[in-house]
Tab-separated table of C-alpha atoms in Angstrom:
chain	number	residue	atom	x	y	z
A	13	UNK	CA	10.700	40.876	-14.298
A	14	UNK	CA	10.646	37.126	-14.907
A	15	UNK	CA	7.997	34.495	-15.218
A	16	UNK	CA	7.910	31.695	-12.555
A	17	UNK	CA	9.235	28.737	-15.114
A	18	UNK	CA	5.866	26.543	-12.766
A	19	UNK	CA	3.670	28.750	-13.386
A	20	UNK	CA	4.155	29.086	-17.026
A	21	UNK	CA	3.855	25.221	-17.377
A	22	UNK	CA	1.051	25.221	-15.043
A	23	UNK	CA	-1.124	27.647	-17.030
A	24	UNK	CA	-0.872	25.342	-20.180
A	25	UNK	CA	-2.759	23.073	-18.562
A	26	UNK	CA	-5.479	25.242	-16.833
A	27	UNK	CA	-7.848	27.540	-18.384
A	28	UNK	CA	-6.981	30.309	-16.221
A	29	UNK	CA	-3.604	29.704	-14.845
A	30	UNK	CA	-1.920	32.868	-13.124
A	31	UNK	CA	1.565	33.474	-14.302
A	32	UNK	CA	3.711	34.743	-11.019
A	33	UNK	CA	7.026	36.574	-11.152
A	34	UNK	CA	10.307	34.668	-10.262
A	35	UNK	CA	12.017	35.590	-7.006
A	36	UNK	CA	13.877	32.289	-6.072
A	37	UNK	CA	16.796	31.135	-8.443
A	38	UNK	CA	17.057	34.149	-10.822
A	39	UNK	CA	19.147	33.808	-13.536
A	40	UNK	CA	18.859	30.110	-13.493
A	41	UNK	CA	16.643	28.393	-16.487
A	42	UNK	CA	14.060	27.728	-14.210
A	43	UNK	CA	13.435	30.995	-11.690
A	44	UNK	CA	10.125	30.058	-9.551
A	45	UNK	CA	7.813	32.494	-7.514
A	46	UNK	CA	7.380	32.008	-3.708
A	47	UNK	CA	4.487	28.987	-4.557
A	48	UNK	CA	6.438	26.792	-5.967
A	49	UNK	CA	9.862	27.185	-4.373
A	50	UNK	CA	11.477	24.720	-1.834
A	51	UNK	CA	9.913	24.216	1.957
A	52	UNK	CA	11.740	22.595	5.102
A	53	UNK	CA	11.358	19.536	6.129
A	54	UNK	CA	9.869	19.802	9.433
A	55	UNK	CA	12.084	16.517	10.178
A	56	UNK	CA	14.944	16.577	8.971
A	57	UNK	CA	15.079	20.627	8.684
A	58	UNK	CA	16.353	20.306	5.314
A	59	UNK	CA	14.449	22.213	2.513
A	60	UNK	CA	13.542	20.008	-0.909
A	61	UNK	CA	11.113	20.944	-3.858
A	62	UNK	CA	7.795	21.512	-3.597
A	63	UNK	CA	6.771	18.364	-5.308
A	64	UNK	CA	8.993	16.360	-3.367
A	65	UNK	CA	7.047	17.639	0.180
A	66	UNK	CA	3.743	17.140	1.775
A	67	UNK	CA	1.911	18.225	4.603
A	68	UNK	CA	1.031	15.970	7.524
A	69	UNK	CA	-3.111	16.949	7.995
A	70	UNK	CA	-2.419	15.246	11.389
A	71	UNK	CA	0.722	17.078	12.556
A	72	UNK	CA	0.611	19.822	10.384
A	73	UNK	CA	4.076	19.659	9.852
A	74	UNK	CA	5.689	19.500	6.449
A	75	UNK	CA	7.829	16.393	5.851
A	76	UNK	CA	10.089	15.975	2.273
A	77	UNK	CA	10.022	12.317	0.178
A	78	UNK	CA	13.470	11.376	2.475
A	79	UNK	CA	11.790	11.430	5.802
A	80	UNK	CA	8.591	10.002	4.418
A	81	UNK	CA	7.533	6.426	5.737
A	82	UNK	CA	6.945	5.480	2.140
A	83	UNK	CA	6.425	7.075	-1.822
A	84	UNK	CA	4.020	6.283	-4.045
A	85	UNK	CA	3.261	7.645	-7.865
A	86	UNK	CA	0.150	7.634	-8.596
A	87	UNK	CA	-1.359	8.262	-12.374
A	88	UNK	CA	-3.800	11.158	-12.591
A	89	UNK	CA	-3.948	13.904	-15.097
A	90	UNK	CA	-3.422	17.901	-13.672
A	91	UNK	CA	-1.376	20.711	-14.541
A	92	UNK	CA	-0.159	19.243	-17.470
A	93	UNK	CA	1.221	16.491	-15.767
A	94	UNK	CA	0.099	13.050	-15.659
A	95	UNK	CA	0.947	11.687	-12.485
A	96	UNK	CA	1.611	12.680	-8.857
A	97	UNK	CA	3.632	11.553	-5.753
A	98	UNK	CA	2.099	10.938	-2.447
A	99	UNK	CA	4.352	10.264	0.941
A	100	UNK	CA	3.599	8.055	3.766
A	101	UNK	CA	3.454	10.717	7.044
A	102	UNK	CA	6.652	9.692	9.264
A	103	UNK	CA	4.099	11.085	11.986
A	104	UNK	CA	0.887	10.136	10.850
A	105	UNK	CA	1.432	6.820	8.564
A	106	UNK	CA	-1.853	8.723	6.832
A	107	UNK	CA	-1.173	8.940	3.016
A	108	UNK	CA	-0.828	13.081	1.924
A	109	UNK	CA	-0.066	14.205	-1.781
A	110	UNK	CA	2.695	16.418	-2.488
A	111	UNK	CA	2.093	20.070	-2.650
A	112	UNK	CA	2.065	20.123	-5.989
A	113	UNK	CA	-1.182	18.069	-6.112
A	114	UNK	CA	-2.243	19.687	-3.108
A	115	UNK	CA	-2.285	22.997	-4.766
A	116	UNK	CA	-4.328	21.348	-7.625
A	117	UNK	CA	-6.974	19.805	-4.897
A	118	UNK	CA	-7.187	23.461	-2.947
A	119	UNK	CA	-5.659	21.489	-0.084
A	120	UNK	CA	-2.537	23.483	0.298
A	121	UNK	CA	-2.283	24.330	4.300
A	122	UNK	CA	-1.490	28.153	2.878
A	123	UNK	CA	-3.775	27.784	-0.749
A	124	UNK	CA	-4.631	31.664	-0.437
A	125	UNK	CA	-1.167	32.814	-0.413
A	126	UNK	CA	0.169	30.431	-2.999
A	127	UNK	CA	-2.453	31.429	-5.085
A	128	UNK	CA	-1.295	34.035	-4.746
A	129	UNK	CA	2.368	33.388	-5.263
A	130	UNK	CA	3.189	35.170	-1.916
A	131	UNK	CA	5.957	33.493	0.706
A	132	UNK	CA	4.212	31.661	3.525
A	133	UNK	CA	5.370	30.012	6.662
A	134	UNK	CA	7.833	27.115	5.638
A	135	UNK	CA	9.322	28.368	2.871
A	136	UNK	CA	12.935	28.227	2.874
A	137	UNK	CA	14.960	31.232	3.335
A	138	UNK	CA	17.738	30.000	0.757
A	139	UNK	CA	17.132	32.400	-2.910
A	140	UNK	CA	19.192	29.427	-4.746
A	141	UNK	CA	19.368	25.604	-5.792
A	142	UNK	CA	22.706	24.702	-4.721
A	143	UNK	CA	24.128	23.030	-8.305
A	144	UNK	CA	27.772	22.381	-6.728
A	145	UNK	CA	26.624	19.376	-4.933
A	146	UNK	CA	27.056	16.451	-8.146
A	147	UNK	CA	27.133	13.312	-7.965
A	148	UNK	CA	30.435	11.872	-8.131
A	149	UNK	CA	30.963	7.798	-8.355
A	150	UNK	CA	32.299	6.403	-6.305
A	151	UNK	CA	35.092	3.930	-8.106
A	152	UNK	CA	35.564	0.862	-5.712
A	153	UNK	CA	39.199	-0.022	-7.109
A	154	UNK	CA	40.320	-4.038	-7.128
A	155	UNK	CA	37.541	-6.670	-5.621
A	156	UNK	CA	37.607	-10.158	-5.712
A	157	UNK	CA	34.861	-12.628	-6.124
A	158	UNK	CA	34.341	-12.414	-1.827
A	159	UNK	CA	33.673	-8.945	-1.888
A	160	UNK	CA	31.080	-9.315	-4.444
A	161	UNK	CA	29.294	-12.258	-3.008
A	162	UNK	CA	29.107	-10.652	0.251
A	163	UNK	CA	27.407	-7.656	-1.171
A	164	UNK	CA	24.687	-9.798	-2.594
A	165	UNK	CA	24.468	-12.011	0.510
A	166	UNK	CA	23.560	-8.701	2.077
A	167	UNK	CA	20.986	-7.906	-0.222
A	168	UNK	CA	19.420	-11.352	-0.575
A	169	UNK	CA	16.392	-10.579	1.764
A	170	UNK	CA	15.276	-7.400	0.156
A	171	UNK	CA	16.037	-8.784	-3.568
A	172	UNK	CA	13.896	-11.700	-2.705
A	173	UNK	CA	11.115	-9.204	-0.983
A	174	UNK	CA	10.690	-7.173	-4.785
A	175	UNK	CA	9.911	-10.248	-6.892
A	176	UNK	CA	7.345	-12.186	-7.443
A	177	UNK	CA	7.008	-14.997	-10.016
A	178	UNK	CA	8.188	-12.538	-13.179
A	179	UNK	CA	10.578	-11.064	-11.334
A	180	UNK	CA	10.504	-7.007	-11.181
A	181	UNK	CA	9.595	-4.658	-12.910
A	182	UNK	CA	12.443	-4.246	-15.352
A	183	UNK	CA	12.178	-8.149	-16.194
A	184	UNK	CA	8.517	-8.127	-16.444
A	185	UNK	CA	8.734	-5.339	-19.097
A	186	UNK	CA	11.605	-4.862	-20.241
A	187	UNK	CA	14.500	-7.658	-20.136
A	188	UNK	CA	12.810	-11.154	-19.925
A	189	UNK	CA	10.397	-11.468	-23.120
A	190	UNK	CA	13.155	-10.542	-25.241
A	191	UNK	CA	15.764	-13.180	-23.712
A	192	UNK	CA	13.483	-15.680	-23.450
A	193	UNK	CA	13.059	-14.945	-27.451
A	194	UNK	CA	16.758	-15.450	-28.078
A	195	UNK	CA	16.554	-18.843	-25.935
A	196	UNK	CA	14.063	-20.133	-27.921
A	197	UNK	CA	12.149	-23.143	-27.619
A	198	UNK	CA	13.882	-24.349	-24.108
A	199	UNK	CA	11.318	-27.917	-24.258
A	200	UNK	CA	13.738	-31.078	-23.333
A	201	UNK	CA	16.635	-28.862	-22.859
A	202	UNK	CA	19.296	-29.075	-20.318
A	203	UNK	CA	19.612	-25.628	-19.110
A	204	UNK	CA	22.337	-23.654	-16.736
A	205	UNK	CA	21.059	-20.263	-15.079
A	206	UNK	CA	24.012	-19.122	-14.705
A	207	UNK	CA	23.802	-16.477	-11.429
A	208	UNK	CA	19.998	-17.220	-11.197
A	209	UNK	CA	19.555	-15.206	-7.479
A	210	UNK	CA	16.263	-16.423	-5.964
A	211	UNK	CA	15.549	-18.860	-9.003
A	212	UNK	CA	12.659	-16.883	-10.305
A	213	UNK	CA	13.957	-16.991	-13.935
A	214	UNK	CA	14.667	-20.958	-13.341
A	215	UNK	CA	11.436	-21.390	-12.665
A	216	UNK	CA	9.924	-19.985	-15.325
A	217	UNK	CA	12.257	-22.078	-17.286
A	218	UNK	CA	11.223	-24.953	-15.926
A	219	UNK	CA	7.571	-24.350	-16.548
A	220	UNK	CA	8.212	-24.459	-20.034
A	221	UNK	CA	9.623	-27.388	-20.286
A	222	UNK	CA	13.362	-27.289	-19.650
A	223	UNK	CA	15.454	-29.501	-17.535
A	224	UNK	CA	16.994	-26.629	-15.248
A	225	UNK	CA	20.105	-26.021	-12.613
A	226	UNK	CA	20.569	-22.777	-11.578
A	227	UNK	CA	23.453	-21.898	-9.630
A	228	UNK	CA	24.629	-18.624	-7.349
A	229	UNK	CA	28.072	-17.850	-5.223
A	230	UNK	CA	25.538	-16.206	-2.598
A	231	UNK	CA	24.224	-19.067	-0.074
A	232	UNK	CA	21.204	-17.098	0.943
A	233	UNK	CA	20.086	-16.714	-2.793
A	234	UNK	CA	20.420	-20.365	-3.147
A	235	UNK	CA	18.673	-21.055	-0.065
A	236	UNK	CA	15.748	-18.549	-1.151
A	237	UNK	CA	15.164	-20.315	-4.367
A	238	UNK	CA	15.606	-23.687	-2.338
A	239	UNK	CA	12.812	-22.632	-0.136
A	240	UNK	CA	10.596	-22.116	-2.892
A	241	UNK	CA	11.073	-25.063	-5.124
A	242	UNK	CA	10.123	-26.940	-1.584
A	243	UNK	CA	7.108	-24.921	-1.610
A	244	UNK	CA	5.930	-25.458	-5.489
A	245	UNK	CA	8.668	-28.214	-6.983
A	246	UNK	CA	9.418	-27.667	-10.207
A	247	UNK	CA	12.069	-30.099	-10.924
A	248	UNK	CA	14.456	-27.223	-10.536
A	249	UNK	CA	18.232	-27.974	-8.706
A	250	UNK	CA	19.643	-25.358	-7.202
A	251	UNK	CA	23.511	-25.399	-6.305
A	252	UNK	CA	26.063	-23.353	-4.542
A	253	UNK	CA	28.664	-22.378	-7.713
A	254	UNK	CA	30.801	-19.202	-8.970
A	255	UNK	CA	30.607	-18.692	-12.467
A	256	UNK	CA	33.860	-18.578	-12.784
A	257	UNK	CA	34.655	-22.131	-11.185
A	258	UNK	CA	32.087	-24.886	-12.410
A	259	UNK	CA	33.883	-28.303	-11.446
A	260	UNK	CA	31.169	-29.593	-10.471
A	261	UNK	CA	29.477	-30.117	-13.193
A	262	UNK	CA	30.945	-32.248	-16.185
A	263	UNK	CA	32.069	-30.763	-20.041
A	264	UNK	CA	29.261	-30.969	-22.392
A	265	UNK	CA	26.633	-31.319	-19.909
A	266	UNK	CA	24.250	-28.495	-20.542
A	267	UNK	CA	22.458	-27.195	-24.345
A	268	UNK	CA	21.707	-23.808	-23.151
A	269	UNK	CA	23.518	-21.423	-20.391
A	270	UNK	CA	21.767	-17.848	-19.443
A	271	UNK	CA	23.378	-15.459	-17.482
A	272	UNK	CA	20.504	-12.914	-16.938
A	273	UNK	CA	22.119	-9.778	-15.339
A	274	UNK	CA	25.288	-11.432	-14.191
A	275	UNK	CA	27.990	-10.739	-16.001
A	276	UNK	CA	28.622	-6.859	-14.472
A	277	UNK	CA	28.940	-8.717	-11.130
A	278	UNK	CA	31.993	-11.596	-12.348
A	279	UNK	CA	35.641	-10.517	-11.613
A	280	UNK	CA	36.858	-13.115	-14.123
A	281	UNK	CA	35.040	-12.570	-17.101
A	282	UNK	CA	37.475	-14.282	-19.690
A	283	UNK	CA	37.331	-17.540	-16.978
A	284	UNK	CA	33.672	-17.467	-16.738
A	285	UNK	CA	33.341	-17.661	-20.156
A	286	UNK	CA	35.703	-20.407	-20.642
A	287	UNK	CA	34.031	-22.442	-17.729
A	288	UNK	CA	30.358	-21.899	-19.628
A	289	UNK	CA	32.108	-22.944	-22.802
A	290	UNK	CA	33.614	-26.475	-21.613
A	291	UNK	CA	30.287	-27.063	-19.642
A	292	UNK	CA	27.995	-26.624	-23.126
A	293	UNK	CA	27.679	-28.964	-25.927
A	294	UNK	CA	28.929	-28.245	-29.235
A	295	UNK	CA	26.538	-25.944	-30.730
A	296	UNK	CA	24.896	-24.981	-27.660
A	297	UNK	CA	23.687	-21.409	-26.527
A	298	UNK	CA	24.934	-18.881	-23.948
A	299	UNK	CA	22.461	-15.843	-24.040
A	300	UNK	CA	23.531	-12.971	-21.797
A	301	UNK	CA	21.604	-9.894	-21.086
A	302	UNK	CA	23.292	-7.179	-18.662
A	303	UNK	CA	23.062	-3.364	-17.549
A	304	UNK	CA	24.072	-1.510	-21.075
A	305	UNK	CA	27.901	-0.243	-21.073
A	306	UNK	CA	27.110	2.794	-22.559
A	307	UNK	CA	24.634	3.837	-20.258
A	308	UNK	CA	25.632	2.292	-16.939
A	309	UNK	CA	29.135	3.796	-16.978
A	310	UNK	CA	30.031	6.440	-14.175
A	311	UNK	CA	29.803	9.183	-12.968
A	312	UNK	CA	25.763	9.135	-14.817
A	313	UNK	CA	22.937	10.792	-13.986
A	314	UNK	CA	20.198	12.908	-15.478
A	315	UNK	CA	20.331	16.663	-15.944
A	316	UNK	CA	17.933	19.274	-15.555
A	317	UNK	CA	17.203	22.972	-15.238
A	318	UNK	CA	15.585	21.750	-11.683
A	319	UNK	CA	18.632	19.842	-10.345
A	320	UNK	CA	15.914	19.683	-7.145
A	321	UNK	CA	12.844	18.016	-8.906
A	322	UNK	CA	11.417	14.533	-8.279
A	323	UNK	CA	10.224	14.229	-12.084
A	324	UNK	CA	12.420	12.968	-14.783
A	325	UNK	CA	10.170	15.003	-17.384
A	326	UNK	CA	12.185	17.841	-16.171
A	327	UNK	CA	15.286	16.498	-17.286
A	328	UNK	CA	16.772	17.704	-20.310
A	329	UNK	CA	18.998	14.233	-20.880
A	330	UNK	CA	21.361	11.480	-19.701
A	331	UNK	CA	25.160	12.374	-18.846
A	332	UNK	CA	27.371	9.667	-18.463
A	333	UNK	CA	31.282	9.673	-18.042
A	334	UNK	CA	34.454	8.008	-18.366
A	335	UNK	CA	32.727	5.345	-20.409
A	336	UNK	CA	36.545	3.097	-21.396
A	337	UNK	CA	37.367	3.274	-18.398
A	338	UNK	CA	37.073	-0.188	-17.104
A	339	UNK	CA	36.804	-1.254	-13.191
A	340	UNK	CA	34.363	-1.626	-10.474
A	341	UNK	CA	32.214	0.870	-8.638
A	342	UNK	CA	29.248	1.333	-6.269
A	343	UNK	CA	25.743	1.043	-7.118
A	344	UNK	CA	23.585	2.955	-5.417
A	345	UNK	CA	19.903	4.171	-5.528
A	346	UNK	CA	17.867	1.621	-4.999
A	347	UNK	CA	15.213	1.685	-2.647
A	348	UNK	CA	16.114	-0.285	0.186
A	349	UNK	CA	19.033	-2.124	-0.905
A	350	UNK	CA	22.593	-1.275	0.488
A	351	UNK	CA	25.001	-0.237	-2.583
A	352	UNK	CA	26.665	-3.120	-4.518
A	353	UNK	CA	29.644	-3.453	-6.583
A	354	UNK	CA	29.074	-3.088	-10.744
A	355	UNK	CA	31.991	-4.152	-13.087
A	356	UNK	CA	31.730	-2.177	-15.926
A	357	UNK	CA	33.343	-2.773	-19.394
A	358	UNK	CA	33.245	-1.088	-22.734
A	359	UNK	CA	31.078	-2.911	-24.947
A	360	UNK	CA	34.176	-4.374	-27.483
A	361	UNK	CA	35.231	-5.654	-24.039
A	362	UNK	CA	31.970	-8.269	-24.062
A	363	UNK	CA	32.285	-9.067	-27.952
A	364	UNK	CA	35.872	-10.077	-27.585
A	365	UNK	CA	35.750	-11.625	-24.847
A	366	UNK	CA	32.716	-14.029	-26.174
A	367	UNK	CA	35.041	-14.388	-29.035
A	368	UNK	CA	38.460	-15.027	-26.855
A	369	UNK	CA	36.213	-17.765	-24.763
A	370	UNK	CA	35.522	-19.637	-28.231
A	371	UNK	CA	31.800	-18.121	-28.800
A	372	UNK	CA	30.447	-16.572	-31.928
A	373	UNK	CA	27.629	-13.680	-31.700
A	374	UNK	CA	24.882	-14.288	-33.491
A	375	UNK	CA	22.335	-11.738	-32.426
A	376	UNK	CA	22.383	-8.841	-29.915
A	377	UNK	CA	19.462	-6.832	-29.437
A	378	UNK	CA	18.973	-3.663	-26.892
A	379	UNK	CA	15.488	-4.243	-25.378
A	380	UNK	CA	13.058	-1.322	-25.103
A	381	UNK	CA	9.424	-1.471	-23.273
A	382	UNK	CA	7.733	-5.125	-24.182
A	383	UNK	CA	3.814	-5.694	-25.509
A	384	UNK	CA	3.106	-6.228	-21.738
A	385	UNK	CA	4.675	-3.231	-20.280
A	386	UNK	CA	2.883	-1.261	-23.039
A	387	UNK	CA	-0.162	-2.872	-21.998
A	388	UNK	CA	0.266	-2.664	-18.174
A	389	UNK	CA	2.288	0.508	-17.600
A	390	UNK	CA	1.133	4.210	-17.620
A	391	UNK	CA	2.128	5.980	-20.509
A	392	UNK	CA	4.453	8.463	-18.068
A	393	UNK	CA	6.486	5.481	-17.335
A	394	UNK	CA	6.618	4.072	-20.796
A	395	UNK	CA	8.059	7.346	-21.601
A	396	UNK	CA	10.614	7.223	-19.109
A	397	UNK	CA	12.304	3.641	-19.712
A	398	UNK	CA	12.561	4.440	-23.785
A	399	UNK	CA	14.399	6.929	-23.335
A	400	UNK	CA	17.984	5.837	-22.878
A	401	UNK	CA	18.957	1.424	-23.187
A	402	UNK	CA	18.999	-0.253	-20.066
A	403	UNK	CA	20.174	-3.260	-21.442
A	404	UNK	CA	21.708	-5.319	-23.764
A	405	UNK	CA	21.398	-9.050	-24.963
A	406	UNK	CA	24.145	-11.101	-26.581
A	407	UNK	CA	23.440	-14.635	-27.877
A	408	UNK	CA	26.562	-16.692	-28.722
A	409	UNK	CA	27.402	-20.271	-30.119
A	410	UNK	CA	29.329	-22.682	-28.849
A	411	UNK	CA	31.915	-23.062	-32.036
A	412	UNK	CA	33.895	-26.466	-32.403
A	413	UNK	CA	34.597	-29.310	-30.215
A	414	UNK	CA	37.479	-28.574	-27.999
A	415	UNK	CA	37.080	-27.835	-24.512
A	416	UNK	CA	39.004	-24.162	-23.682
A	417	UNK	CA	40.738	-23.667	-20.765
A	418	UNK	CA	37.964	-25.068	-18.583
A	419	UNK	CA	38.681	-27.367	-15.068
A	420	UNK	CA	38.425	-31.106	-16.605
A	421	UNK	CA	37.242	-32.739	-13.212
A	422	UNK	CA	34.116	-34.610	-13.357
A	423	UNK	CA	30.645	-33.628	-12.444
A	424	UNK	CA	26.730	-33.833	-12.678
């Protein structure tokens, strides 16, 4: 006989936790009794884990997190566990917690026979997690600079719809306090945000005193951060530009360039960084944070004994593959957004070429979780982000006078 792997974390964190015996997934690291094994989604007809289902009070239907109008996490201590999910009814629209948490409330449409770890109408009929089904990346092959832009262009709406004034949530605590270190004191400075999207990080920029253009191949990204510098003017220009191809704008014209998640998504990167070399002064700064290499590489994903859960507690780490091997691929995952392309490139790739483009690297840091995210995020989530690097920061000097391989036409 084996314990239910559920139960036996569950009774840690009651005072009289029952300890049920496996019957679904044997032999796997995590067997689970009849309670807290996978139901069917009443609309999709697919099964998914427990904690990734709730019941619709309305239509007393069970519905899984794919079908649901909407997710939520919510932070509340209970079985051991510190938070919960909740799912928007695709029936309903009426909030309902996952089973899980329903369990823990008594609110469990069949409580008396999960209490008693018995099988109960719903429950799927499968006696295995199915743990052939990996994700595989998909590698995109060649693109050019018109494939990428398009991707964006397509994603403009919803990237502008998930910011605010700090951006997301992976500026606000993670990425921007640590840039905006390596700037420095931006106060009279003539400043290029170099891919700057809807102009959010322009704008903050701006507000501290900087003299700022920010440009972006997408037209809709431009226009969004157009639209809002109408709204509140900051002083800000925004301009229709590839990184890669900055003619417009004269040599030696800005102090300070930031490319703030950009570089993944140039084609070019040697030209790029020629172009943001002939466009600073002597001396000036190019600061450059971007999804980590070693981290962001595919195929990745996290691993668990419960390939089915929702909770990356479960996990037992990060697995990531194929890590020198340069080229593009799809990224995918995020809520709402359509899939995009991501260049990826072994980290000696960036350092040399920063160095090829006539830089030298003077700091680099790998941000974790800032004072504010400490402050303002859970301690689940803090958790979470620490522990692999999303990121990484270079900031490079401008060395010498000459102007490398850059298009001499004249400019702003």
């Amino acid at each position: 006989m084996t314990n239910c792997y559920y139960c036996t974390i569950f009774a840690r964190g009651t005072a009289d936790g029952v300890i049920h015996t496996a019957e679904f997934d044997l032999g796997s690291h995590a067997p689970r009794c009849a309670a807290h094994w996978r139901v069917v989604c009443d609309c999709c007809d697919s099964p998914a884990h427990f904690m990734a289902t709730a019941f619709c009070a309305v239509g007393e239907r069970y519905f899984c997190a794919g079908c649901a109008r909407d997710v939520e996490t919510v932070s509340a201590s209970y079985f051991g566990w510190e938070y919960y999910y909740r799912y928007r009814s695709p029936w309903s629209g009426r909030w309902e917690p996952a089973l899980d948490r329903a369990i823990f409330e008594g609110r469990h449409p069949h409580q008396a026979a999960v209490s008693a770890g018995r099988e109960f109408p719903g429950l799927s009929t499968e006696r295995h997690v199915d743990r052939t089904n990996t994700r595989s990346q998909a590698w995109l092959g060649a693109v050019d600079d018109t494939y990428v832009t398009r991707s964006w262009e397509h994603n403009a709406e919803r990237w502008d719809e998930v910011f605010d004034a700090d951006g997301d949530e992976s500026r606000k605590y993670h990425g921007d306090a640590p840039l905006l270190s390596l700037l420095g004191d931006v106060r009279d400075a003539r400043v290029l945000d170099l891919g700057c999207g809807n102009g959010y990080l322009s704008r903050i920029l701006a507000g501290s005193g900087a003299e700022v253009v920010g440009v972006d191949p997408s037209e809709k990204m431009v226009a969004l951060a157009r639209e809002t510098e109408s709204r509140e003017p900051l002083g800000v220009t925004f301009e229709v530009a590839s990184a890669d191809d900055l003619s417009e704008f004269a040599d030696a014209r800005f102090d300070i360039i930031v490319a703030n998640h950009v570089l993944t998504a140039i084609v070019d990167l040697g030209e790029a960084l020629a172009e943001a070399n002939r466009v600073l002064l002597p001396g000036g700064r190019l600061v450059a944070l971007f999804s980590h290499p070693c981290f962001s590489c595919g195929p990745r994903t996290w691993i668990s004994p419960v390939p089915d859960s929702p909770r990356r507690e479960e996990t037992a780490g990060y697995v990531v593959d194929h890590y020198f091997r340069a080229g593009t691929y799809a990224m995918d995952g995020w809520e709402g957004f359509a899939p995009v392309p991501y260049i990826h490139r072994p980290l000696k790739e960036y350092w040399q070429a920063f160095r090829g483009a006539g830089f030298v690297v003077d700091d680099f840091d790998e941000p974790v979780v800032t004072e504010r995210g400490l402050a303002e995020l859970p301690r689940w989530r803090v958790a979470q982000l620490e522990r692999a690097a999303q990121s990484c920061i270079f900031a490079c000097t401008k060395v010498g006078n000459e102007v490398r391989l850059g298009r001499r036409q004249g400019g702003l």
